């Protein structure tokens, strides 16, 4: 069964700092990978996804993530964060098949100091 | 509908009572998930319905929890004899097929007093 680990529980950055949030998954086969964001008081929404092709994926609001198969990783990055990026970020994975559930990591809370 | 709809948005119940939480997925979506989000605990998978297949119930924490999906659309999550540790936000999500992203509802905040 697949599982997801997010290494950072709470990250605090100043505006304009660069961001990298770690995500590792455990599954031996082909996977789909996701990053979701939950802004305060809002529902979860998709930031970006990887299904196949270019392992460097660009998402909304300047976020990107790189799939490194050999490291079972899908880290989220942003070169310069803004106060409005304050949110909780979740990495998720499902096995590439027609009937595979999506499993989420425990989440990383990102706080940006203005 | 335009998005995943959950009701009620908030529910306060007394310990020992049964509760039903409802989810209306996006029209045409074949898969439906229930997750539980507790403070600092991330998203805990509960149950997954995919088309006409038997549901994956592997995440249900106890036999007090059950869910059904009628007509391949609306789903109800039932918690019997609620306990204080059941207090959490219960999230529903739906997807169109197995290799697509999930769309989430706003959740039901359950408080057991």
Coordinates of C-alpha atoms in Angstrom, one line a residue:
Chain A
X1 CA 0.0 0.0 0.0
X2 CA 1.2 3.5 -0.7
X3 CA 2.1 6.1 1.9
X4 CA 3.3 9.7 2.0
X5 CA 5.7 11.4 4.3
X6 CA 6.0 15.2 4.7
X7 CA 9.1 16.1 6.6
X8 CA 8.2 19.5 7.8
X9 CA 5.2 20.0 10.1
X10 CA 5.5 23.8 10.4
X11 CA 7.7 26.1 8.3
X12 CA 8.1 29.8 9.0
X13 CA 9.5 32.1 6.4
X14 CA 9.8 35.8 5.7
X15 CA 8.3 37.3 2.5
X16 CA 10.5 36.9 -0.5
X17 CA 12.3 33.8 0.9
X18 CA 12.5 30.7 -1.2
X19 CA 10.4 27.7 -0.2
X20 CA 11.0 24.0 -0.5
X21 CA 8.6 21.5 1.1
X22 CA 9.6 17.9 1.2
X23 CA 7.4 15.0 0.2
X24 CA 8.4 11.3 -0.1
X25 CA 6.2 8.5 -1.0
X26 CA 6.4 4.8 -0.7
X27 CA 5.2 2.7 -3.6
X28 CA 7.1 0.6 -6.0
X29 CA 4.9 1.1 -9.1
X30 CA 3.8 4.0 -11.3
X31 CA 2.2 6.8 -9.4
X32 CA 0.2 10.0 -9.7
X33 CA 1.4 12.8 -7.5
X34 CA -0.4 15.9 -6.2
X35 CA 0.1 18.9 -4.0
X36 CA -3.0 20.5 -2.5
X37 CA -3.3 23.7 -0.5
X38 CA -5.8 24.7 2.1
X39 CA -5.9 28.5 2.8
X40 CA -7.4 29.5 6.2
X41 CA -11.1 28.9 6.2
X42 CA -11.2 27.5 2.7
X43 CA -11.5 24.1 1.2
X44 CA -8.7 22.1 -0.2
X45 CA -7.7 22.9 -3.7
X46 CA -5.2 21.5 -6.2
X47 CA -1.9 23.3 -6.6
X48 CA -0.4 21.0 -9.2
X49 CA -0.3 17.4 -10.3
X50 CA 2.0 14.9 -12.0
X51 CA 0.7 12.0 -14.0
X52 CA 3.4 11.5 -16.6
X53 CA 5.9 13.4 -18.9
X54 CA 8.1 16.2 -17.8
X55 CA 9.0 15.6 -14.1
X56 CA 9.1 19.3 -13.5
X57 CA 5.5 20.4 -13.0
X58 CA 4.3 24.0 -12.8
X59 CA 1.2 24.9 -10.9
X60 CA -0.8 27.9 -9.9
X61 CA 0.6 30.9 -8.1
X62 CA 4.2 30.3 -9.1
X63 CA 4.5 26.9 -7.4
X64 CA 6.4 24.1 -9.0
X65 CA 7.3 20.5 -8.0
X66 CA 9.9 18.0 -9.3
X67 CA 9.3 14.3 -9.4
X68 CA 12.5 12.4 -8.8
X69 CA 11.6 8.8 -9.3
X70 CA 14.9 7.4 -7.9
X71 CA 14.3 9.3 -4.6
X72 CA 10.6 8.6 -4.5
X73 CA 10.2 12.4 -3.9
X74 CA 7.9 15.2 -5.1
X75 CA 9.1 18.3 -3.4
X76 CA 7.2 21.6 -3.7
X77 CA 9.1 24.8 -4.5
X78 CA 8.5 28.5 -4.9
X79 CA 11.3 31.0 -5.5
X80 CA 9.8 33.9 -3.6
X81 CA 6.9 33.4 -1.1
X82 CA 4.3 36.0 -0.3
X83 CA 2.3 36.6 2.8
X84 CA -0.8 35.2 0.9
X85 CA 1.0 31.8 0.7
X86 CA 0.2 31.2 4.4
X87 CA -1.7 28.0 4.3
X88 CA -1.4 24.3 4.9
X89 CA 0.1 22.2 2.1
X90 CA -0.6 18.5 1.5
X91 CA 1.2 16.1 -0.7
X92 CA -0.8 13.1 -2.0
X93 CA -0.2 10.0 -4.1
X94 CA -2.2 7.3 -5.7
X95 CA -1.0 4.3 -7.6
X96 CA -1.5 4.6 -11.4
X97 CA -4.6 2.4 -12.0
X98 CA -8.2 2.8 -12.6
X99 CA -9.2 2.0 -9.0
X100 CA -6.6 3.4 -6.6
X101 CA -7.4 5.6 -3.7
X102 CA -5.5 8.9 -3.1
X103 CA -3.5 8.9 0.1
X104 CA -2.4 12.2 1.7
X105 CA 0.5 13.2 3.9
X106 CA 0.1 14.8 7.3
X107 CA 0.5 18.3 5.9
X108 CA 2.9 21.2 6.3
X109 CA 1.7 24.4 7.8
X110 CA 3.4 27.4 6.2
X111 CA 3.5 30.7 8.0
X112 CA 4.8 33.8 6.2
X113 CA 6.0 36.8 8.2
X114 CA 5.1 40.0 6.4
Chain B
X1 CA -23.6 20.4 -9.5
X2 CA -20.8 22.9 -9.8
X3 CA -18.8 21.5 -6.9
X4 CA -18.8 19.0 -4.1
X5 CA -21.5 19.9 -1.6
X6 CA -21.5 18.7 2.0
X7 CA -24.2 19.1 4.7
X8 CA -24.4 20.1 7.3
X9 CA -21.5 22.5 7.5
X10 CA -21.4 22.2 11.3
X11 CA -22.9 19.6 13.6
X12 CA -22.8 19.5 17.4
X13 CA -24.0 16.3 18.9
X14 CA -24.0 14.7 22.3
X15 CA -21.8 11.8 23.1
X16 CA -23.5 8.5 22.3
X17 CA -25.8 9.9 19.6
X18 CA -25.7 8.8 15.9
X19 CA -24.9 11.4 13.2
X20 CA -25.3 11.3 9.4
X21 CA -23.1 13.4 7.2
X22 CA -24.1 13.9 3.5
X23 CA -22.0 14.5 0.4
X24 CA -23.2 15.4 -3.1
X25 CA -20.3 14.8 -5.5
X26 CA -19.7 16.7 -8.8
X27 CA -22.2 15.4 -11.4
X28 CA -20.6 12.6 -13.5
X29 CA -17.8 11.9 -11.1
X30 CA -17.4 8.2 -10.6
X31 CA -15.3 8.0 -7.5
X32 CA -16.0 9.4 -4.0
X33 CA -13.9 9.7 -1.0
X34 CA -14.4 10.4 2.7
X35 CA -11.5 11.8 4.8
X36 CA -11.2 13.0 8.3
X37 CA -9.1 16.0 9.2
X38 CA -8.2 16.5 12.9
X39 CA -6.0 19.2 14.3
X40 CA -2.4 18.4 13.4
X41 CA -3.3 15.0 12.0
X42 CA -3.5 15.7 8.3
X43 CA -6.1 14.0 6.1
X44 CA -7.0 10.5 7.3
X45 CA -8.5 8.3 4.6
X46 CA -11.7 6.7 5.6
X47 CA -13.5 5.1 2.7
X48 CA -13.4 5.1 -1.1
X49 CA -16.2 4.4 -3.6
X50 CA -15.2 3.7 -7.2
X51 CA -18.0 3.1 -9.7
X52 CA -19.8 -0.1 -9.1
X53 CA -16.8 -1.8 -7.3
X54 CA -17.0 -2.8 -3.7
X55 CA -16.0 0.2 -1.5
X56 CA -12.5 0.3 0.0
X57 CA -13.4 0.6 3.7
X58 CA -9.8 0.0 5.0
X59 CA -9.6 3.5 6.6
X60 CA -12.7 3.3 8.8
X61 CA -11.5 3.6 12.4
X62 CA -14.1 1.4 14.0
X63 CA -17.4 -0.5 13.3
X64 CA -19.2 2.6 14.5
X65 CA -18.4 4.2 11.2
X66 CA -20.2 3.2 8.0
X67 CA -20.9 4.8 4.6
X68 CA -23.0 4.2 1.6
X69 CA -23.4 5.7 -1.8
X70 CA -26.8 5.4 -3.4
X71 CA -27.3 5.3 -7.1
X72 CA -23.6 6.1 -7.7
X73 CA -24.1 9.7 -6.6
X74 CA -24.9 11.0 -3.1
X75 CA -23.1 9.4 -0.1
X76 CA -23.9 9.4 3.6
X77 CA -21.3 8.8 6.3
X78 CA -22.9 7.5 9.5
X79 CA -21.2 7.5 12.9
X80 CA -23.0 5.6 15.5
X81 CA -22.7 6.2 19.3
X82 CA -20.4 9.2 18.7
X83 CA -17.4 9.7 21.0
X84 CA -15.5 12.8 21.8
X85 CA -12.5 11.6 19.7
X86 CA -14.8 11.6 16.7
X87 CA -14.7 15.4 16.7
X88 CA -13.1 16.5 13.5
X89 CA -13.8 17.9 10.1
X90 CA -15.1 15.3 7.7
X91 CA -14.2 16.0 4.1
X92 CA -15.7 14.5 1.0
X93 CA -14.0 14.5 -2.4
X94 CA -14.9 13.2 -5.8
X95 CA -13.0 12.4 -8.9
X96 CA -13.7 11.6 -12.5
X97 CA -12.0 8.2 -12.9
X98 CA -9.0 6.8 -11.2
X99 CA -6.2 8.9 -12.6
X100 CA -7.6 12.4 -12.1
X101 CA -7.4 14.9 -9.2
X102 CA -9.9 15.0 -6.4
X103 CA -12.2 17.9 -5.9
X104 CA -13.1 18.6 -2.3
X105 CA -16.1 19.9 -0.5
X106 CA -16.0 22.5 2.3
X107 CA -16.4 19.7 4.9
X108 CA -18.6 19.1 7.9
X109 CA -17.2 20.2 11.3
X110 CA -18.4 17.6 13.8
X111 CA -18.2 18.4 17.5
X112 CA -19.1 15.8 20.0
X113 CA -19.9 17.2 23.5

